[in-house]
Every structure is written in C-alpha cells, then in structure tokens.
Coordinates of C-alpha atoms in Angstrom, one line a residue:
M1 CA -71.0 94.4 102.3
R2 CA -67.9 95.0 104.4
I3 CA -64.4 95.1 102.6
P4 CA -61.0 93.9 104.9
A5 CA -59.2 96.3 106.3
C6 CA -56.1 94.4 103.8
L7 CA -58.2 95.3 100.5
L8 CA -58.8 99.3 101.2
S9 CA -57.0 101.4 98.5
A10 CA -53.5 102.9 98.5
A11 CA -55.5 106.2 98.5
V12 CA -57.0 106.2 101.4
V13 CA -53.6 104.8 103.0
L14 CA -51.7 107.8 101.3
A15 CA -54.1 110.3 102.6
L16 CA -54.1 109.0 106.1
A17 CA -50.6 109.1 105.6
A18 CA -50.5 112.6 105.1
A19 CA -52.4 113.9 107.9
P20 CA -50.7 116.9 110.1
L21 CA -49.5 115.2 113.2
A22 CA -50.6 117.8 115.4
A23 CA -49.7 115.9 118.6
Q24 CA -46.5 116.6 120.5
S25 CA -46.4 113.4 122.6
G26 CA -45.0 110.8 122.7
P27 CA -47.4 108.7 122.6
E28 CA -49.5 111.3 120.9
V29 CA -47.0 110.9 118.1
A30 CA -47.4 107.2 118.9
R31 CA -51.5 107.0 118.0
A32 CA -51.4 109.4 115.3
W33 CA -48.8 106.9 112.8
R34 CA -50.4 104.0 113.8
E35 CA -54.3 104.9 113.0
A36 CA -52.1 106.3 109.8
H37 CA -51.3 102.6 108.9
E38 CA -53.8 100.7 110.3
P39 CA -54.8 98.9 106.7
A40 CA -51.6 97.5 106.8
L41 CA -50.7 98.0 110.4
V42 CA -54.3 94.9 110.2
C43 CA -52.9 93.3 106.7
D44 CA -49.8 92.4 108.2
F45 CA -50.9 91.0 111.5
A46 CA -53.5 88.3 109.6
K47 CA -51.0 87.2 107.3
L48 CA -48.6 86.7 110.7
L49 CA -52.0 85.1 111.8
S50 CA -52.2 83.2 108.9
F51 CA -49.2 80.8 109.5
P52 CA -49.7 77.3 111.8
N53 CA -49.1 77.3 114.9
V54 CA -49.1 73.5 116.6
A55 CA -45.5 73.4 118.9
R56 CA -45.0 70.2 117.4
D57 CA -45.0 71.0 113.7
S58 CA -40.9 72.0 113.5
A59 CA -41.4 73.0 109.7
D60 CA -44.2 74.8 110.6
I61 CA -42.6 76.3 113.9
R62 CA -39.1 77.4 111.7
R63 CA -41.9 79.0 108.9
T64 CA -42.7 81.3 111.1
A65 CA -39.8 81.7 112.4
A66 CA -38.4 82.8 109.7
Y67 CA -41.1 85.1 108.6
I68 CA -41.1 86.8 111.7
R69 CA -37.4 87.4 111.2
D70 CA -37.8 89.0 108.1
Q71 CA -40.5 91.2 108.7
L72 CA -38.2 92.5 111.5
L73 CA -35.0 92.0 109.3
A74 CA -37.2 94.4 106.1
V75 CA -38.2 97.1 108.6
G76 CA -34.2 97.3 109.7
V77 CA -34.7 95.5 112.5
A78 CA -31.2 93.1 112.8
A79 CA -32.9 90.1 113.2
E80 CA -31.4 85.6 112.8
L81 CA -33.1 82.7 113.8
L82 CA -30.9 81.2 117.4
E83 CA -31.2 77.1 116.6
V84 CA -30.5 74.1 119.1
R85 CA -31.5 70.7 118.0
G86 CA -34.2 69.7 119.3
A87 CA -36.1 73.0 119.8
P88 CA -38.0 75.1 118.6
P89 CA -36.3 78.3 116.6
V90 CA -35.6 81.2 119.1
V91 CA -35.9 84.8 116.8
H92 CA -34.5 87.6 118.1
G93 CA -33.7 90.5 117.6
T94 CA -31.5 94.0 117.9
L95 CA -32.4 98.0 117.4
T96 CA -29.7 100.4 118.4
V97 CA -30.9 103.7 119.1
P98 CA -28.3 105.9 119.6
G99 CA -28.4 107.9 123.2
A100 CA -30.4 105.6 124.1
T101 CA -29.8 104.6 127.9
R102 CA -32.4 101.8 128.1
T103 CA -33.3 98.4 126.8
L104 CA -36.2 97.1 126.1
G105 CA -36.1 93.3 125.7
L106 CA -39.7 91.5 124.3
Y107 CA -40.2 87.7 124.8
V108 CA -43.5 86.3 123.3

C-alpha cells in the first residue's frame, strides 16, 4: 500500500529538514528546502486542488480566494481580497524584501 504524502510522519519531515544544506547557490538552497518540505507542500497543494473551481459559482470562487489569502497571511505575506460587484475576487499579496532591487509579479 502506498502512503499519501500528507500522511507521512512528522519524524520523517523533521529528519529531512534537519539534513545539512551542503548547497551554496540560490537554486541549490531552494531545491534542498523544497525537498525537505515536500510532504507538507504536496499536502497543501492537494488541499488547494480540492476546492471547486467553477467560474459561475461565485460562492466557491470566494471561498477558494479566501483560502489562498489566508495561506499567504499565514506565511507573512500582506494579502487581501480585492472585490468589485459582479466580478470574481482577486487575491493581492505583497511581500516586501529590504534591499530588493527588482519586483516579481505573478498572475494566475
């Protein structure tokens, strides 16, 4: 029987997170972090995918948008729902990084 990633024990996750980061470059550090946190990331992604995503159902779209906003807030991103009557909400988030010289915009 295959165990879903969401059900892996906390001990496995902690052991992975405790592994030394031998990587020095940005991409290597990012990859090591992703690998150490993969079970939680997969679980979070599976939860996001469980929300209905039918454009004509505005209540479901609002619940999904609120979930995304709340997830952003939980990790320290200033986030809010922008709403206009008759249109689906937009999740807007800002993460200010001191000393940053560029801006990255994502639209999904």
